[in-house]
Amino acid sequence: MGAYFNLGRNQYLVFGFLCGFLFSYYSPQDRTEYVTECRDVTEHANNLHSFEHGGGGEFEPLLNLEQKPMIAKKVVKNIVRPRYYYTELGIREKLFVGVLTSTENIESLATAINRTTAHLVNKIKFFIHADNVKANFHLKNIVGFTDTRENLRPFHMLKFLADNYLDEYDYFLLVTDTTYVNARTLRSQLEHLSITMDVYMGSAQTDPRFGKRDDNGGEENRTYCDLHTGILLSNGVIRKIRANLDWCVRNSYSNDHSANIGKCVKYSAKIDACRESWQGITMNSYRLNSFKLYRDFHLIAKDASFNTASTVFPITTADDFYLLHTYFSRIHLESNNAMKRDLQKEAMHISGGALVNDILEVRWPLGVPKTNPPDSRHDVIPWTALNLTHSFMWNSEVNVRRLSAIDEEDIRNVLNKTIMEATRNDPSIEYRGISSAYKRFDAVRGMDYRIMLTFYDRKQKRLVSRSFEAIKPISLIEIVPSPYVTESTRVAILLPTFEHQVQEAEQFLESYEKTCMDSQDNTFLMLIFFYQAETPSKGNEDVFLPMKNIALALTEKHKQDGSRVAWVSIRLPPEVSTKFDDNQRYHSSLYGSAGRMVFAAVDLALRKIGLESLVMVYSNAATFRPDFLNRVRMNTIQGFQVFSPIGFMMYPCEWTRLCKLCENCDVGQSIGYFDRSNYDVVSFYSNDYVASRKEMESVLPIVRTDRDIINLLDLNTTKTDSRGTIANIVELFTRAGSKIHVLRAIDPNLRFGNSMNNFLANDPYAERISKLRCTANDKQQCVRIASKKQIGDLLMQYSMHHEEQTAR
């Protein structure tokens, strides 16, 4: 029973094997029989046969390209964007004025129209016959036509407008040289007209010469806009006239320009008559029938239609143009003042409590923007306390600071204005003194003052205090144009080094190779060695010999790239050659208290560089990143600007353990500060420096040899200058008479601190630094090793620890 069941179970499997064997045995071996069934592939049966028998290499598919396009049916066109956005959006200027005049009236009537109208419209042109045009016209915006036929002159003008200004202006006003245009009134009216409609406006004239009899014997009245009153045509009408200009020329039989233009407009734009009003706007014209302006002006000025007129005609003398322009300018000014007073009353009414100021955003004073809200607590603009002579807590490092002459004059002017305003509002008070004053400068708003004054009230017979808020808003913002600069300029870096700064200079050479020479940056480095009077400068005893060897090795290594390192040696005179004082370690400048030594370095080094080079005087205790040099190139402009970056002084975190050492971290209050008193790094062009040095040579002698350094550093010199002493290169440019700007700004990628780190690395137990002293004169230039918060926290921890020890 079991055997029978197994046989039935596997019979399908056995049957399948049998069928497969029979099918494979009787199937043909030549695969081309199957391939021939596909018509497209049969053409390449020989390739398949060779592949089957191993006659070819790897299989390569063949593409059927028959009846298929080799290129795209639609050619992609490059979209050329306009240069200006108003060109792409079709934004046009508002008004073009065309004046028909003659050569006889160019110097009189046309000139008067130009002086009274040109500055109030977007464009004005004067059209004359060119048969006898003089070349010495003072008026330059003249267009002359060689065709002297008078009846065709307006069509030459229309063709000129259509060919040159059709895409630039919305409206075109055509007038004669005897018409005064009240441009302010006309422009305000045009602001309310829709440019999408065809406009043919002016004052209609009715002339029976152009009428004709109808079937009933009546007169068919044709009204056209009078050219003497001014004809206003929209852009669309000019466009239609251009398409039918031939018809207009053929049908212009009369010498009346108004009728010729009217018939052309009627045929082209299908406008039957002149419109004096359109979309609620009326274009008034005032005719001076028998009036004389110089005689009857007091009568004319009482006419309401005259005061609201857009054009006045006919004007026969140039003086009448100026008289009308003066009158309408006064009317316009009075209207603006009245509107201003109404707006102020309305704003004061609203700010008085009608609505919440937060909803209306009403601010004081009116028209002055309020200060921007700070994004964080670091962006809050602080108020500085001051009196008439000093400011208090000017920054986190200065408690009391003397006001400059400009600031002192400013606070006195504000005080005087405040006292005058207070006594005007309340005559019974008498000024006695200032209680407190604060000021704040906001680059968006201006200079704000908050002043508390003490007065004696004669009515109450006691002292009272009044608080005031004053502001000096920023009224005029000027964009200073500057020449074009590139980021490919070669930078010559000067690196002054004293004998005690060899370690810092070697560290700089190592970073300079990685930052500039390996990346093939376009720079040149010149080392400036300051030797003491008795220090050997040759042989193995040369203190700068390691640096010279490094310079030679770097130059040899990168000579194919054009990068090289050179040096110049300066021997200090015995009078200024003194032993190095360790207290100079506390000074942030590499020159210590002898800041003028930088002039000796630059004066003697520029002779080997040239007068057309971009020079950057650098500090061996600083490091920079590659993008810093690009900012130097962009901000240093020949004959225009010098650049003095404010570097970031790093705290010696590795030695103090009060912060985390991180050279590549972003700047922050916990790892350092921006040293505003350090002027060691400055960039300029050589010829600008030489020009300033020659100008200030009387108070700052030029160093031509090593012996001249004694004259530069002579502290007993009697030479003075009204502009004060000069201690660094930045002060040289600011106090020279040249127009070169000085740009001084913080740069996070310029970082100081290597000098103090090297000094503390050799003083692990603070035995040497504890003996250093920062003098009172150099307090601002002293290096800080930690922030006030870090030192305060350390003192608190020490105090708590001391109290715990005492309690035990």
Short mmCIF file of N, CA and C in Angstrom, two decimals, residues 280-389:
data_model
loop_
_atom_site.label_atom_id
_atom_site.label_comp_id
_atom_site.label_asym_id
_atom_site.label_seq_id
_atom_site.Cartn_x
_atom_site.Cartn_y
_atom_site.Cartn_z
N GLY A 280 -12.29 111.49 -14.26
CA GLY A 280 -12.40 112.41 -13.15
C GLY A 280 -11.32 113.46 -13.07
N ILE A 281 -10.40 113.49 -14.04
CA ILE A 281 -9.30 114.46 -14.04
C ILE A 281 -9.54 115.47 -15.16
N THR A 282 -9.46 116.75 -14.80
CA THR A 282 -9.65 117.82 -15.77
C THR A 282 -8.33 118.53 -16.02
N MET A 283 -7.97 118.63 -17.28
CA MET A 283 -6.75 119.33 -17.66
C MET A 283 -7.12 120.75 -18.06
N ASN A 284 -6.96 121.68 -17.12
CA ASN A 284 -7.36 123.06 -17.33
C ASN A 284 -6.24 123.83 -18.04
N SER A 285 -6.65 124.73 -18.89
CA SER A 285 -5.72 125.66 -19.55
C SER A 285 -6.27 127.07 -19.41
N TYR A 286 -5.40 127.99 -19.14
CA TYR A 286 -5.82 129.38 -18.93
C TYR A 286 -5.28 130.25 -20.05
N ARG A 287 -6.20 130.99 -20.72
CA ARG A 287 -5.82 131.85 -21.83
C ARG A 287 -5.71 133.29 -21.34
N LEU A 288 -4.56 133.91 -21.59
CA LEU A 288 -4.35 135.31 -21.24
C LEU A 288 -4.85 136.17 -22.40
N ASN A 289 -6.13 136.44 -22.42
CA ASN A 289 -6.73 137.13 -23.56
C ASN A 289 -6.08 138.49 -23.81
N SER A 290 -6.45 139.45 -23.01
CA SER A 290 -5.89 140.79 -23.18
C SER A 290 -5.10 141.23 -21.96
N PHE A 291 -4.77 140.25 -21.10
CA PHE A 291 -4.05 140.59 -19.89
C PHE A 291 -2.55 140.70 -20.16
N LYS A 292 -1.92 141.55 -19.39
CA LYS A 292 -0.48 141.65 -19.35
C LYS A 292 -0.03 141.25 -17.94
N LEU A 293 0.85 140.25 -17.87
CA LEU A 293 1.21 139.70 -16.57
C LEU A 293 1.83 140.76 -15.67
N TYR A 294 2.75 141.53 -16.19
CA TYR A 294 3.44 142.50 -15.34
C TYR A 294 2.49 143.60 -14.86
N ARG A 295 1.35 143.76 -15.53
CA ARG A 295 0.41 144.84 -15.17
C ARG A 295 -0.82 144.30 -14.45
N ASP A 296 -1.36 143.17 -14.86
CA ASP A 296 -2.63 142.68 -14.34
C ASP A 296 -2.49 141.39 -13.52
N PHE A 297 -1.30 141.12 -13.03
CA PHE A 297 -1.12 139.84 -12.34
C PHE A 297 -1.95 139.79 -11.05
N HIS A 298 -2.13 140.89 -10.37
CA HIS A 298 -2.90 140.88 -9.14
C HIS A 298 -4.36 140.55 -9.41
N LEU A 299 -4.84 140.84 -10.60
CA LEU A 299 -6.20 140.46 -10.96
C LEU A 299 -6.29 139.00 -11.39
N ILE A 300 -5.27 138.55 -12.14
CA ILE A 300 -5.27 137.17 -12.62
C ILE A 300 -5.16 136.18 -11.46
N ALA A 301 -4.37 136.53 -10.44
CA ALA A 301 -4.13 135.61 -9.33
C ALA A 301 -5.39 135.33 -8.53
N LYS A 302 -6.42 136.17 -8.65
CA LYS A 302 -7.67 135.96 -7.93
C LYS A 302 -8.59 134.98 -8.64
N ASP A 303 -8.26 134.63 -9.86
CA ASP A 303 -9.08 133.71 -10.64
C ASP A 303 -8.76 132.27 -10.24
N ALA A 304 -9.79 131.53 -9.82
CA ALA A 304 -9.57 130.15 -9.38
C ALA A 304 -9.12 129.26 -10.53
N SER A 305 -9.63 129.51 -11.74
CA SER A 305 -9.22 128.69 -12.87
C SER A 305 -7.76 128.90 -13.23
N PHE A 306 -7.23 130.08 -12.95
CA PHE A 306 -5.81 130.33 -13.19
C PHE A 306 -4.94 129.56 -12.19
N ASN A 307 -5.34 129.52 -10.94
CA ASN A 307 -4.54 128.86 -9.91
C ASN A 307 -4.52 127.34 -10.07
N THR A 308 -5.54 126.79 -10.73
CA THR A 308 -5.58 125.33 -10.93
C THR A 308 -5.21 124.92 -12.34
N ALA A 309 -4.74 125.85 -13.15
CA ALA A 309 -4.43 125.55 -14.55
C ALA A 309 -3.17 124.71 -14.67
N SER A 310 -3.19 123.80 -15.65
CA SER A 310 -2.00 122.99 -15.96
C SER A 310 -1.10 123.69 -16.96
N THR A 311 -1.69 124.51 -17.83
CA THR A 311 -0.92 125.29 -18.80
C THR A 311 -1.48 126.69 -18.88
N VAL A 312 -0.61 127.65 -19.20
CA VAL A 312 -1.00 129.05 -19.36
C VAL A 312 -0.43 129.53 -20.69
N PHE A 313 -1.24 130.22 -21.49
CA PHE A 313 -0.82 130.67 -22.81
C PHE A 313 -1.64 131.91 -23.20
N PRO A 314 -1.19 132.69 -24.15
CA PRO A 314 0.16 132.69 -24.74
C PRO A 314 1.11 133.55 -23.91
N ILE A 315 2.37 133.12 -23.84
CA ILE A 315 3.42 133.84 -23.13
C ILE A 315 4.39 134.37 -24.19
N THR A 316 4.64 135.65 -24.15
CA THR A 316 5.42 136.26 -25.22
C THR A 316 6.83 136.66 -24.81
N THR A 317 7.12 136.72 -23.53
CA THR A 317 8.46 137.11 -23.06
C THR A 317 8.98 136.07 -22.08
N ALA A 318 10.32 135.98 -21.99
CA ALA A 318 10.94 135.02 -21.07
C ALA A 318 10.69 135.40 -19.62
N ASP A 319 10.60 136.70 -19.33
CA ASP A 319 10.38 137.13 -17.94
C ASP A 319 9.02 136.65 -17.43
N ASP A 320 8.03 136.57 -18.32
CA ASP A 320 6.72 136.09 -17.89
C ASP A 320 6.77 134.62 -17.48
N PHE A 321 7.62 133.82 -18.13
CA PHE A 321 7.81 132.42 -17.71
C PHE A 321 8.33 132.36 -16.27
N TYR A 322 9.33 133.14 -15.99
CA TYR A 322 9.92 133.12 -14.65
C TYR A 322 8.94 133.65 -13.60
N LEU A 323 8.14 134.65 -13.97
CA LEU A 323 7.15 135.19 -13.05
C LEU A 323 6.09 134.13 -12.72
N LEU A 324 5.60 133.44 -13.73
CA LEU A 324 4.61 132.38 -13.50
C LEU A 324 5.19 131.23 -12.68
N HIS A 325 6.43 130.88 -12.99
CA HIS A 325 7.05 129.76 -12.26
C HIS A 325 7.24 130.12 -10.79
N THR A 326 7.60 131.35 -10.51
CA THR A 326 7.76 131.77 -9.11
C THR A 326 6.42 131.72 -8.39
N TYR A 327 5.37 132.19 -9.04
CA TYR A 327 4.05 132.21 -8.40
C TYR A 327 3.55 130.79 -8.13
N PHE A 328 3.60 129.91 -9.13
CA PHE A 328 3.09 128.55 -8.94
C PHE A 328 3.97 127.75 -7.97
N SER A 329 5.26 128.03 -7.91
CA SER A 329 6.12 127.37 -6.92
C SER A 329 5.72 127.78 -5.51
N ARG A 330 5.37 129.06 -5.33
CA ARG A 330 4.91 129.51 -4.01
C ARG A 330 3.58 128.86 -3.65
N ILE A 331 2.68 128.75 -4.61
CA ILE A 331 1.40 128.09 -4.36
C ILE A 331 1.61 126.63 -3.96
N HIS A 332 2.51 125.98 -4.66
CA HIS A 332 2.80 124.57 -4.37
C HIS A 332 3.42 124.42 -2.98
N LEU A 333 4.32 125.32 -2.62
CA LEU A 333 4.94 125.26 -1.30
C LEU A 333 3.92 125.49 -0.19
N GLU A 334 3.04 126.45 -0.37
CA GLU A 334 2.00 126.69 0.63
C GLU A 334 1.07 125.50 0.76
N SER A 335 0.77 124.87 -0.35
CA SER A 335 -0.08 123.68 -0.30
C SER A 335 0.60 122.54 0.46
N ASN A 336 1.88 122.34 0.21
CA ASN A 336 2.61 121.29 0.93
C ASN A 336 2.69 121.59 2.42
N ASN A 337 2.90 122.85 2.78
CA ASN A 337 2.97 123.19 4.20
C ASN A 337 1.62 122.98 4.88
N ALA A 338 0.55 123.33 4.20
CA ALA A 338 -0.77 123.09 4.78
C ALA A 338 -1.04 121.60 4.95
N MET A 339 -0.65 120.81 3.96
CA MET A 339 -0.82 119.36 4.06
C MET A 339 0.02 118.79 5.19
N LYS A 340 1.21 119.32 5.35
CA LYS A 340 2.08 118.87 6.43
C LYS A 340 1.48 119.18 7.79
N ARG A 341 0.92 120.39 7.94
CA ARG A 341 0.30 120.74 9.22
C ARG A 341 -0.91 119.86 9.51
N ASP A 342 -1.70 119.57 8.50
CA ASP A 342 -2.86 118.70 8.71
C ASP A 342 -2.44 117.30 9.13
N LEU A 343 -1.38 116.78 8.49
CA LEU A 343 -0.90 115.45 8.86
C LEU A 343 -0.36 115.43 10.27
N GLN A 344 0.34 116.48 10.66
CA GLN A 344 0.86 116.55 12.02
C GLN A 344 -0.27 116.62 13.04
N LYS A 345 -1.32 117.42 12.74
CA LYS A 345 -2.44 117.50 13.66
C LYS A 345 -3.15 116.15 13.79
N GLU A 346 -3.30 115.48 12.66
CA GLU A 346 -3.95 114.18 12.68
C GLU A 346 -3.11 113.17 13.45
N ALA A 347 -1.79 113.20 13.23
CA ALA A 347 -0.92 112.27 13.95
C ALA A 347 -0.90 112.57 15.45
N MET A 348 -0.87 113.85 15.79
CA MET A 348 -0.89 114.20 17.21
C MET A 348 -2.22 113.82 17.85
N HIS A 349 -3.30 113.94 17.10
CA HIS A 349 -4.59 113.54 17.63
C HIS A 349 -4.65 112.04 17.87
N ILE A 350 -4.09 111.29 16.92
CA ILE A 350 -4.08 109.84 17.09
C ILE A 350 -3.17 109.44 18.24
N SER A 351 -1.98 110.07 18.30
CA SER A 351 -1.05 109.72 19.38
C SER A 351 -1.54 110.20 20.73
N GLY A 352 -2.54 111.13 20.75
CA GLY A 352 -3.06 111.63 22.01
C GLY A 352 -3.98 110.67 22.70
N GLY A 353 -4.30 109.54 22.11
CA GLY A 353 -5.11 108.55 22.80
C GLY A 353 -6.29 108.05 22.01
N ALA A 354 -6.48 108.53 20.78
CA ALA A 354 -7.60 108.04 19.98
C ALA A 354 -7.45 106.55 19.70
N LEU A 355 -6.22 106.12 19.39
CA LEU A 355 -5.91 104.71 19.20
C LEU A 355 -4.61 104.39 19.88
N VAL A 356 -4.39 103.12 20.12
CA VAL A 356 -3.16 102.70 20.79
C VAL A 356 -1.99 102.90 19.84
N ASN A 357 -0.90 103.48 20.36
CA ASN A 357 0.26 103.73 19.52
C ASN A 357 0.90 102.45 19.01
N ASP A 358 0.79 101.38 19.78
CA ASP A 358 1.37 100.11 19.34
C ASP A 358 0.70 99.59 18.08
N ILE A 359 -0.60 99.91 17.94
CA ILE A 359 -1.33 99.47 16.74
C ILE A 359 -0.97 100.34 15.55
N LEU A 360 -0.89 101.65 15.77
CA LEU A 360 -0.62 102.57 14.68
C LEU A 360 0.87 102.74 14.40
N GLU A 361 1.70 102.26 15.31
CA GLU A 361 3.15 102.41 15.21
C GLU A 361 3.54 103.89 15.10
N VAL A 362 2.88 104.73 15.89
CA VAL A 362 3.23 106.14 15.95
C VAL A 362 4.47 106.27 16.83
N ARG A 363 5.46 106.93 16.34
CA ARG A 363 6.73 107.04 17.05
C ARG A 363 7.15 108.50 17.12
N TRP A 364 8.01 108.78 18.09
CA TRP A 364 8.52 110.15 18.23
C TRP A 364 10.00 110.17 17.91
N PRO A 365 10.43 111.23 17.18
CA PRO A 365 9.59 112.21 16.49
C PRO A 365 9.02 111.65 15.21
N LEU A 366 8.03 112.36 14.67
CA LEU A 366 7.36 111.87 13.46
C LEU A 366 8.33 111.83 12.30
N GLY A 367 8.33 110.73 11.58
CA GLY A 367 9.20 110.58 10.42
C GLY A 367 10.54 109.97 10.70
N VAL A 368 10.89 109.81 11.98
CA VAL A 368 12.18 109.21 12.34
C VAL A 368 11.93 107.76 12.72
N PRO A 369 12.60 106.81 12.10
CA PRO A 369 12.34 105.40 12.43
C PRO A 369 12.78 105.06 13.84
N LYS A 370 12.05 104.16 14.46
CA LYS A 370 12.44 103.71 15.78
C LYS A 370 13.58 102.71 15.69
N THR A 371 14.25 102.50 16.79
CA THR A 371 15.40 101.61 16.79
C THR A 371 14.98 100.18 16.54
N ASN A 372 15.85 99.43 15.91
CA ASN A 372 15.57 98.02 15.65
C ASN A 372 15.61 97.21 16.94
N PRO A 373 14.69 96.29 17.13
CA PRO A 373 14.75 95.47 18.35
C PRO A 373 15.98 94.57 18.34
N PRO A 374 16.68 94.46 19.45
CA PRO A 374 17.90 93.63 19.47
C PRO A 374 17.58 92.16 19.36
N ASP A 375 18.41 91.44 18.61
CA ASP A 375 18.22 90.00 18.46
C ASP A 375 18.63 89.24 19.71
N SER A 376 19.60 89.74 20.44
CA SER A 376 20.05 89.10 21.66
C SER A 376 20.52 90.18 22.63
N ARG A 377 20.91 89.76 23.79
CA ARG A 377 21.34 90.72 24.80
C ARG A 377 22.65 91.40 24.41
N HIS A 378 23.40 90.77 23.52
CA HIS A 378 24.66 91.38 23.07
C HIS A 378 24.43 92.52 22.09
N ASP A 379 23.22 92.60 21.51
CA ASP A 379 22.92 93.64 20.54
C ASP A 379 22.22 94.85 21.15
N VAL A 380 22.01 94.85 22.45
CA VAL A 380 21.37 95.99 23.10
C VAL A 380 22.32 97.19 23.06
N ILE A 381 21.82 98.33 22.60
CA ILE A 381 22.63 99.55 22.53
C ILE A 381 22.61 100.21 23.90
N PRO A 382 23.73 100.33 24.57
CA PRO A 382 23.72 100.86 25.94
C PRO A 382 23.61 102.39 25.96
N TRP A 383 23.10 102.90 27.07
CA TRP A 383 23.07 104.33 27.33
C TRP A 383 24.32 104.69 28.11
N THR A 384 24.98 105.77 27.70
CA THR A 384 26.21 106.23 28.34
C THR A 384 25.90 107.45 29.20
N ALA A 385 26.24 107.38 30.50
CA ALA A 385 26.04 108.53 31.38
C ALA A 385 27.14 109.56 31.13
N LEU A 386 26.79 110.84 31.20
CA LEU A 386 27.76 111.89 30.93
C LEU A 386 27.32 113.18 31.61
N ASN A 387 28.28 114.09 31.72
CA ASN A 387 27.99 115.46 32.11
C ASN A 387 28.56 116.37 31.04
N LEU A 388 28.84 117.60 31.36
CA LEU A 388 29.30 118.53 30.34
C LEU A 388 30.76 118.35 29.97
N THR A 389 31.50 117.53 30.70
CA THR A 389 32.92 117.39 30.44
C THR A 389 33.38 115.94 30.29
#
